Amino acid sequence: MWGGRFGASPDAVMADINISIDVDRKLYRQDIAASKAHAAMLGKQGIISPQDAKQINHGLDTILSEIESGKFRFKRALEDIHMNVEARLAELIGPAAGRLHTARSRNDQVATDFRLWIRDTIDEIDAQLATYQRALAEKALANAATIMPGFTHLQTAQPVTFGHHLLAYVEMAARDRGRFADARRRLNESPLGAAALAGTSFPLDRALSAMALGFDRPAANSLDAVSDRDFVLETLAAAAITSVHLSRFAEEIVLWTSPLVGFVRLSDNFTTGSSIMPQKRNPDAAELVRAKTGGAIGALNALLIVMKGLPLAYQKDMQEDKDGAMQALSALSLCLAAMTGMVADMQPDAERMKAAAGAGYSTATDLADWLVRIHKIPFREAHHITGRIVAAAEKAGVSLEQLPLVDMQRIEPRITKDVSGVLSVERSVASRKTYGGTAPANVTREAKKWLKRLGKTA
């Protein structure tokens, strides 16, 4: 490949550190697609003969079939996917194979291949995120009126509905999809034809090969085209944030399925047992989703560190852009499948959730709001009054609903028996009707809206 300039073979260690075929063999579909587009363009421009272009296209189709059927033999001595494909092409069609590399370099070739791979992967992850959203919205619709405690600081705050809680993750996933879509839109420029770094003297039609590969346009600057890895960084950033969202939900599933909490039960499909304790039902899928988040964050950090000191244009450091990204995106895909499965599988314990929602004086804010609304008491004063009433109920060992009216009136004489209408968890959640609130009617409407939207984009 490059031996004309060298009189000796590389050291074995040099060969080991230099090869990338163990990783970039995953780019075979994209590499062959880009080569076919390049060859067709070369033929149309008269840079190679129509016969050579036809032979190259046929040979590349044969190689694709061989790889997908498992018959292709990857050779580490050939370093990367590009040279493995080109060498096999030479075996199949002879000297015409050597014309394929006219007016291109492995620099623009790998940049093109990896953009295509990232683009394909984004599309797959977006479809998975949509499926995950549907599972959440369906479960939310079924549990629009299932009451559970809402938390701040992991302390009981106010009653909410389970459906409302699940829809929060639908919103997170929507932002995740938006970030992936943004990354996809910006990456959709073709580096092909930028060659090593300066472009080429051959009369290429870069727009033609870009269009053949589904790119919006050719990259405008040849230096940037071969040295840019923003498209990987942006995708990894989106993946890291998505993974954090999944991890937060996974953490809640771990908490909810604990016998100490018991809000949710997972079936045998998404739990494991213990080798020594026969009673155990471990939420291992959720725990592993939580753990795999570190891989996505680590891959983003690693590539940022690789790129931070690189001058233009291509540097061999960039060969390290693929392994971490591929592993992180593969792990994200697996985590999305696991989380989608767990959402569909989980069964809430509505009675336990409701009982927990009523504990911890979670309707205290409703009492304070009632004082403001009915008696026009300033909220800060109402907050203080309610705090004293909560303390009295806690001392008596009863809930706010159970505290006798006379005890409340000792603290605030203006309180009447009508206050009982705001102290139940059912009344509390039903009253939260403002846009974005937890009222069952809101949740039903939002869940149906999401399901309709997701159905249209399926």
PDB file of N, CA, C and O in Angstrom, residues 224-278:
ATOM      1  N   ASP A 224     -11.054  20.707   6.833  1.00  0.00           N
ATOM      2  CA  ASP A 224     -12.046  20.395   7.863  1.00  0.00           C
ATOM      3  C   ASP A 224     -12.706  19.050   7.597  1.00  0.00           C
ATOM      4  O   ASP A 224     -12.990  18.291   8.524  1.00  0.00           O
ATOM      5  N   ALA A 225     -12.929  18.751   6.331  1.00  0.00           N
ATOM      6  CA  ALA A 225     -13.638  17.519   5.968  1.00  0.00           C
ATOM      7  C   ALA A 225     -12.940  16.278   6.509  1.00  0.00           C
ATOM      8  O   ALA A 225     -13.585  15.350   7.002  1.00  0.00           O
ATOM      9  N   VAL A 226     -11.599  16.244   6.426  1.00  0.00           N
ATOM     10  CA  VAL A 226     -10.880  15.035   6.842  1.00  0.00           C
ATOM     11  C   VAL A 226     -10.519  15.041   8.319  1.00  0.00           C
ATOM     12  O   VAL A 226     -10.217  13.986   8.893  1.00  0.00           O
ATOM     13  N   SER A 227     -10.539  16.226   8.955  1.00  0.00           N
ATOM     14  CA  SER A 227     -10.070  16.293  10.343  1.00  0.00           C
ATOM     15  C   SER A 227     -11.179  16.512  11.357  1.00  0.00           C
ATOM     16  O   SER A 227     -10.944  16.447  12.562  1.00  0.00           O
ATOM     17  N   ASP A 228     -12.398  16.770  10.885  1.00  0.00           N
ATOM     18  CA  ASP A 228     -13.524  17.003  11.788  1.00  0.00           C
ATOM     19  C   ASP A 228     -14.003  15.700  12.416  1.00  0.00           C
ATOM     20  O   ASP A 228     -14.213  14.700  11.712  1.00  0.00           O
ATOM     21  N   ARG A 229     -14.165  15.713  13.737  1.00  0.00           N
ATOM     22  CA  ARG A 229     -14.824  14.605  14.427  1.00  0.00           C
ATOM     23  C   ARG A 229     -15.917  15.138  15.357  1.00  0.00           C
ATOM     24  O   ARG A 229     -16.355  14.449  16.276  1.00  0.00           O
ATOM     25  N   ASP A 230     -16.374  16.354  15.059  1.00  0.00           N
ATOM     26  CA  ASP A 230     -17.488  16.908  15.831  1.00  0.00           C
ATOM     27  C   ASP A 230     -18.702  15.992  15.764  1.00  0.00           C
ATOM     28  O   ASP A 230     -19.463  15.876  16.720  1.00  0.00           O
ATOM     29  N   PHE A 231     -18.896  15.365  14.609  1.00  0.00           N
ATOM     30  CA  PHE A 231     -20.083  14.531  14.439  1.00  0.00           C
ATOM     31  C   PHE A 231     -20.091  13.355  15.411  1.00  0.00           C
ATOM     32  O   PHE A 231     -21.157  12.927  15.863  1.00  0.00           O
ATOM     33  N   VAL A 232     -18.901  12.866  15.768  1.00  0.00           N
ATOM     34  CA  VAL A 232     -18.825  11.793  16.759  1.00  0.00           C
ATOM     35  C   VAL A 232     -19.041  12.371  18.160  1.00  0.00           C
ATOM     36  O   VAL A 232     -19.776  11.813  18.975  1.00  0.00           O
ATOM     37  N   LEU A 233     -18.397  13.507  18.417  1.00  0.00           N
ATOM     38  CA  LEU A 233     -18.521  14.131  19.737  1.00  0.00           C
ATOM     39  C   LEU A 233     -19.966  14.511  20.043  1.00  0.00           C
ATOM     40  O   LEU A 233     -20.465  14.272  21.147  1.00  0.00           O
ATOM     41  N   GLU A 234     -20.633  15.117  19.070  1.00  0.00           N
ATOM     42  CA  GLU A 234     -22.026  15.514  19.296  1.00  0.00           C
ATOM     43  C   GLU A 234     -22.913  14.297  19.546  1.00  0.00           C
ATOM     44  O   GLU A 234     -23.790  14.322  20.412  1.00  0.00           O
ATOM     45  N   THR A 235     -22.675  13.246  18.787  1.00  0.00           N
ATOM     46  CA  THR A 235     -23.486  12.033  18.955  1.00  0.00           C
ATOM     47  C   THR A 235     -23.210  11.394  20.303  1.00  0.00           C
ATOM     48  O   THR A 235     -24.135  10.930  20.992  1.00  0.00           O
ATOM     49  N   LEU A 236     -21.950  11.386  20.719  1.00  0.00           N
ATOM     50  CA  LEU A 236     -21.622  10.838  22.037  1.00  0.00           C
ATOM     51  C   LEU A 236     -22.182  11.707  23.160  1.00  0.00           C
ATOM     52  O   LEU A 236     -22.589  11.185  24.208  1.00  0.00           O
ATOM     53  N   ALA A 237     -22.207  13.026  22.949  1.00  0.00           N
ATOM     54  CA  ALA A 237     -22.814  13.899  23.955  1.00  0.00           C
ATOM     55  C   ALA A 237     -24.296  13.585  24.106  1.00  0.00           C
ATOM     56  O   ALA A 237     -24.826  13.480  25.225  1.00  0.00           O
ATOM     57  N   ALA A 238     -24.969  13.411  22.974  1.00  0.00           N
ATOM     58  CA  ALA A 238     -26.389  13.041  23.018  1.00  0.00           C
ATOM     59  C   ALA A 238     -26.563  11.672  23.679  1.00  0.00           C
ATOM     60  O   ALA A 238     -27.497  11.465  24.467  1.00  0.00           O
ATOM     61  N   ALA A 239     -25.663  10.753  23.369  1.00  0.00           N
ATOM     62  CA  ALA A 239     -25.739   9.417  23.956  1.00  0.00           C
ATOM     63  C   ALA A 239     -25.496   9.450  25.453  1.00  0.00           C
ATOM     64  O   ALA A 239     -26.152   8.733  26.228  1.00  0.00           O
ATOM     65  N   ALA A 240     -24.553  10.282  25.888  1.00  0.00           N
ATOM     66  CA  ALA A 240     -24.255  10.379  27.316  1.00  0.00           C
ATOM     67  C   ALA A 240     -25.442  10.942  28.083  1.00  0.00           C
ATOM     68  O   ALA A 240     -25.802  10.428  29.155  1.00  0.00           O
ATOM     69  N   ILE A 241     -26.076  11.981  27.542  1.00  0.00           N
ATOM     70  CA  ILE A 241     -27.235  12.564  28.225  1.00  0.00           C
ATOM     71  C   ILE A 241     -28.397  11.578  28.241  1.00  0.00           C
ATOM     72  O   ILE A 241     -29.077  11.414  29.259  1.00  0.00           O
ATOM     73  N   THR A 242     -28.607  10.896  27.128  1.00  0.00           N
ATOM     74  CA  THR A 242     -29.650   9.863  27.085  1.00  0.00           C
ATOM     75  C   THR A 242     -29.376   8.788  28.120  1.00  0.00           C
ATOM     76  O   THR A 242     -30.292   8.335  28.835  1.00  0.00           O
ATOM     77  N   SER A 243     -28.135   8.367  28.215  1.00  0.00           N
ATOM     78  CA  SER A 243     -27.765   7.328  29.178  1.00  0.00           C
ATOM     79  C   SER A 243     -28.003   7.788  30.609  1.00  0.00           C
ATOM     80  O   SER A 243     -28.438   7.002  31.458  1.00  0.00           O
ATOM     81  N   VAL A 244     -27.730   9.064  30.872  1.00  0.00           N
ATOM     82  CA  VAL A 244     -27.993   9.610  32.212  1.00  0.00           C
ATOM     83  C   VAL A 244     -29.491   9.554  32.516  1.00  0.00           C
ATOM     84  O   VAL A 244     -29.908   9.193  33.624  1.00  0.00           O
ATOM     85  N   HIS A 245     -30.313   9.899  31.537  1.00  0.00           N
ATOM     86  CA  HIS A 245     -31.762   9.821  31.736  1.00  0.00           C
ATOM     87  C   HIS A 245     -32.202   8.384  32.031  1.00  0.00           C
ATOM     88  O   HIS A 245     -33.019   8.146  32.935  1.00  0.00           O
ATOM     89  N   LEU A 246     -31.679   7.443  31.264  1.00  0.00           N
ATOM     90  CA  LEU A 246     -32.029   6.042  31.497  1.00  0.00           C
ATOM     91  C   LEU A 246     -31.549   5.586  32.867  1.00  0.00           C
ATOM     92  O   LEU A 246     -32.233   4.826  33.564  1.00  0.00           O
ATOM     93  N   SER A 247     -30.381   6.067  33.264  1.00  0.00           N
ATOM     94  CA  SER A 247     -29.821   5.675  34.556  1.00  0.00           C
ATOM     95  C   SER A 247     -30.669   6.203  35.709  1.00  0.00           C
ATOM     96  O   SER A 247     -30.865   5.518  36.723  1.00  0.00           O
ATOM     97  N   ARG A 248     -31.173   7.420  35.570  1.00  0.00           N
ATOM     98  CA  ARG A 248     -32.033   7.975  36.619  1.00  0.00           C
ATOM     99  C   ARG A 248     -33.294   7.126  36.784  1.00  0.00           C
ATOM    100  O   ARG A 248     -33.718   6.831  37.911  1.00  0.00           O
ATOM    101  N   PHE A 249     -33.873   6.741  35.659  1.00  0.00           N
ATOM    102  CA  PHE A 249     -35.072   5.905  35.715  1.00  0.00           C
ATOM    103  C   PHE A 249     -34.725   4.518  36.269  1.00  0.00           C
ATOM    104  O   PHE A 249     -35.470   3.950  37.083  1.00  0.00           O
ATOM    105  N   ALA A 250     -33.592   3.985  35.840  1.00  0.00           N
ATOM    106  CA  ALA A 250     -33.171   2.673  36.345  1.00  0.00           C
ATOM    107  C   ALA A 250     -32.993   2.702  37.857  1.00  0.00           C
ATOM    108  O   ALA A 250     -33.358   1.746  38.560  1.00  0.00           O
ATOM    109  N   GLU A 251     -32.437   3.804  38.366  1.00  0.00           N
ATOM    110  CA  GLU A 251     -32.269   3.941  39.806  1.00  0.00           C
ATOM    111  C   GLU A 251     -33.622   3.914  40.514  1.00  0.00           C
ATOM    112  O   GLU A 251     -33.774   3.290  41.574  1.00  0.00           O
ATOM    113  N   GLU A 252     -34.610   4.573  39.913  1.00  0.00           N
ATOM    114  CA  GLU A 252     -35.940   4.551  40.526  1.00  0.00           C
ATOM    115  C   GLU A 252     -36.533   3.140  40.507  1.00  0.00           C
ATOM    116  O   GLU A 252     -37.175   2.718  41.476  1.00  0.00           O
ATOM    117  N   ILE A 253     -36.317   2.433  39.416  1.00  0.00           N
ATOM    118  CA  ILE A 253     -36.823   1.059  39.348  1.00  0.00           C
ATOM    119  C   ILE A 253     -36.182   0.196  40.431  1.00  0.00           C
ATOM    120  O   ILE A 253     -36.849  -0.616  41.084  1.00  0.00           O
ATOM    121  N   VAL A 254     -34.887   0.374  40.643  1.00  0.00           N
ATOM    122  CA  VAL A 254     -34.199  -0.369  41.706  1.00  0.00           C
ATOM    123  C   VAL A 254     -34.833  -0.052  43.060  1.00  0.00           C
ATOM    124  O   VAL A 254     -35.097  -0.966  43.872  1.00  0.00           O
ATOM    125  N   LEU A 255     -35.097   1.233  43.307  1.00  0.00           N
ATOM    126  CA  LEU A 255     -35.727   1.620  44.571  1.00  0.00           C
ATOM    127  C   LEU A 255     -37.151   1.087  44.668  1.00  0.00           C
ATOM    128  O   LEU A 255     -37.557   0.534  45.701  1.00  0.00           O
ATOM    129  N   TRP A 256     -37.924   1.271  43.614  1.00  0.00           N
ATOM    130  CA  TRP A 256     -39.333   0.881  43.640  1.00  0.00           C
ATOM    131  C   TRP A 256     -39.528  -0.619  43.839  1.00  0.00           C
ATOM    132  O   TRP A 256     -40.511  -1.038  44.445  1.00  0.00           O
ATOM    133  N   THR A 257     -38.629  -1.429  43.292  1.00  0.00           N
ATOM    134  CA  THR A 257     -38.792  -2.886  43.390  1.00  0.00           C
ATOM    135  C   THR A 257     -38.252  -3.454  44.689  1.00  0.00           C
ATOM    136  O   THR A 257     -38.449  -4.634  44.970  1.00  0.00           O
ATOM    137  N   SER A 258     -37.561  -2.635  45.477  1.00  0.00           N
ATOM    138  CA  SER A 258     -37.094  -3.104  46.781  1.00  0.00           C
ATOM    139  C   SER A 258     -38.293  -3.439  47.666  1.00  0.00           C
ATOM    140  O   SER A 258     -39.270  -2.689  47.707  1.00  0.00           O
ATOM    141  N   PRO A 259     -38.252  -4.553  48.411  1.00  0.00           N
ATOM    142  CA  PRO A 259     -39.354  -4.871  49.332  1.00  0.00           C
ATOM    143  C   PRO A 259     -39.619  -3.759  50.348  1.00  0.00           C
ATOM    144  O   PRO A 259     -40.736  -3.625  50.848  1.00  0.00           O
ATOM    145  N   LEU A 260     -38.613  -2.944  50.634  1.00  0.00           N
ATOM    146  CA  LEU A 260     -38.808  -1.843  51.576  1.00  0.00           C
ATOM    147  C   LEU A 260     -39.724  -0.765  51.006  1.00  0.00           C
ATOM    148  O   LEU A 260     -40.369  -0.036  51.754  1.00  0.00           O
ATOM    149  N   VAL A 261     -39.764  -0.666  49.688  1.00  0.00           N
ATOM    150  CA  VAL A 261     -40.626   0.319  49.032  1.00  0.00           C
ATOM    151  C   VAL A 261     -41.835  -0.372  48.409  1.00  0.00           C
ATOM    152  O   VAL A 261     -42.976  -0.035  48.692  1.00  0.00           O
ATOM    153  N   GLY A 262     -41.555  -1.331  47.525  1.00  0.00           N
ATOM    154  CA  GLY A 262     -42.616  -2.168  46.971  1.00  0.00           C
ATOM    155  C   GLY A 262     -43.630  -1.473  46.100  1.00  0.00           C
ATOM    156  O   GLY A 262     -44.785  -1.879  46.030  1.00  0.00           O
ATOM    157  N   PHE A 263     -43.230  -0.428  45.394  1.00  0.00           N
ATOM    158  CA  PHE A 263     -44.164   0.264  44.511  1.00  0.00           C
ATOM    159  C   PHE A 263     -44.427  -0.516  43.225  1.00  0.00           C
ATOM    160  O   PHE A 263     -45.505  -0.411  42.641  1.00  0.00           O
ATOM    161  N   VAL A 264     -43.416  -1.237  42.756  1.00  0.00           N
ATOM    162  CA  VAL A 264     -43.477  -1.875  41.441  1.00  0.00           C
ATOM    163  C   VAL A 264     -42.926  -3.284  41.533  1.00  0.00           C
ATOM    164  O   VAL A 264     -42.029  -3.558  42.331  1.00  0.00           O
ATOM    165  N   ARG A 265     -43.462  -4.154  40.702  1.00  0.00           N
ATOM    166  CA  ARG A 265     -42.943  -5.517  40.611  1.00  0.00           C
ATOM    167  C   ARG A 265     -42.543  -5.802  39.170  1.00  0.00           C
ATOM    168  O   ARG A 265     -43.265  -5.459  38.232  1.00  0.00           O
ATOM    169  N   LEU A 266     -41.365  -6.402  39.009  1.00  0.00           N
ATOM    170  CA  LEU A 266     -40.910  -6.885  37.714  1.00  0.00           C
ATOM    171  C   LEU A 266     -41.040  -8.392  37.690  1.00  0.00           C
ATOM    172  O   LEU A 266     -40.819  -9.065  38.703  1.00  0.00           O
ATOM    173  N   SER A 267     -41.371  -8.925  36.533  1.00  0.00           N
ATOM    174  CA  SER A 267     -41.530 -10.374  36.400  1.00  0.00           C
ATOM    175  C   SER A 267     -40.178 -11.072  36.302  1.00  0.00           C
ATOM    176  O   SER A 267     -39.119 -10.432  36.316  1.00  0.00           O
ATOM    177  N   ASP A 268     -40.232 -12.384  36.158  1.00  0.00           N
ATOM    178  CA  ASP A 268     -39.008 -13.175  35.991  1.00  0.00           C
ATOM    179  C   ASP A 268     -38.233 -12.768  34.743  1.00  0.00           C
ATOM    180  O   ASP A 268     -37.028 -13.017  34.645  1.00  0.00           O
ATOM    181  N   ASN A 269     -38.913 -12.140  33.785  1.00  0.00           N
ATOM    182  CA  ASN A 269     -38.249 -11.765  32.528  1.00  0.00           C
ATOM    183  C   ASN A 269     -37.164 -10.716  32.714  1.00  0.00           C
ATOM    184  O   ASN A 269     -36.234 -10.633  31.906  1.00  0.00           O
ATOM    185  N   PHE A 270     -37.294  -9.900  33.759  1.00  0.00           N
ATOM    186  CA  PHE A 270     -36.344  -8.799  33.941  1.00  0.00           C
ATOM    187  C   PHE A 270     -35.730  -8.778  35.335  1.00  0.00           C
ATOM    188  O   PHE A 270     -35.290  -7.737  35.810  1.00  0.00           O
ATOM    189  N   THR A 271     -35.690  -9.926  35.973  1.00  0.00           N
ATOM    190  CA  THR A 271     -35.027 -10.048  37.271  1.00  0.00           C
ATOM    191  C   THR A 271     -34.193 -11.321  37.284  1.00  0.00           C
ATOM    192  O   THR A 271     -34.346 -12.189  36.429  1.00  0.00           O
ATOM    193  N   THR A 272     -33.295 -11.408  38.250  1.00  0.00           N
ATOM    194  CA  THR A 272     -32.486 -12.615  38.413  1.00  0.00           C
ATOM    195  C   THR A 272     -32.540 -13.039  39.882  1.00  0.00           C
ATOM    196  O   THR A 272     -32.967 -12.269  40.746  1.00  0.00           O
ATOM    197  N   GLY A 273     -32.090 -14.252  40.127  1.00  0.00           N
ATOM    198  CA  GLY A 273     -32.050 -14.765  41.486  1.00  0.00           C
ATOM    199  C   GLY A 273     -30.653 -14.709  42.056  1.00  0.00           C
ATOM    200  O   GLY A 273     -29.734 -14.130  41.480  1.00  0.00           O
ATOM    201  N   SER A 274     -30.506 -15.331  43.207  1.00  0.00           N
ATOM    202  CA  SER A 274     -29.226 -15.376  43.902  1.00  0.00           C
ATOM    203  C   SER A 274     -28.725 -16.809  43.937  1.00  0.00           C
ATOM    204  O   SER A 274     -29.505 -17.753  44.018  1.00  0.00           O
ATOM    205  N   SER A 275     -27.401 -16.954  43.889  1.00  0.00           N
ATOM    206  CA  SER A 275     -26.814 -18.300  43.938  1.00  0.00           C
ATOM    207  C   SER A 275     -26.876 -18.898  45.334  1.00  0.00           C
ATOM    208  O   SER A 275     -26.672 -20.101  45.509  1.00  0.00           O
ATOM    209  N   ILE A 276     -27.154 -18.075  46.335  1.00  0.00           N
ATOM    210  CA  ILE A 276     -27.158 -18.584  47.713  1.00  0.00           C
ATOM    211  C   ILE A 276     -28.449 -18.265  48.466  1.00  0.00           C
ATOM    212  O   ILE A 276     -28.835 -18.992  49.375  1.00  0.00           O
ATOM    213  N   MET A 277     -29.142 -17.176  48.051  1.00  0.00           N
ATOM    214  CA  MET A 277     -30.351 -16.759  48.770  1.00  0.00           C
ATOM    215  C   MET A 277     -31.566 -16.993  47.883  1.00  0.00           C
ATOM    216  O   MET A 277     -31.845 -16.210  46.970  1.00  0.00           O
ATOM    217  N   PRO A 278     -32.300 -18.055  48.110  1.00  0.00           N
ATOM    218  CA  PRO A 278     -33.381 -18.437  47.188  1.00  0.00           C
ATOM    219  C   PRO A 278     -34.541 -17.458  47.126  1.00  0.00           C
ATOM    220  O   PRO A 278     -35.342 -17.508  46.194  1.00  0.00           O
TER     221      PRO A 278
END
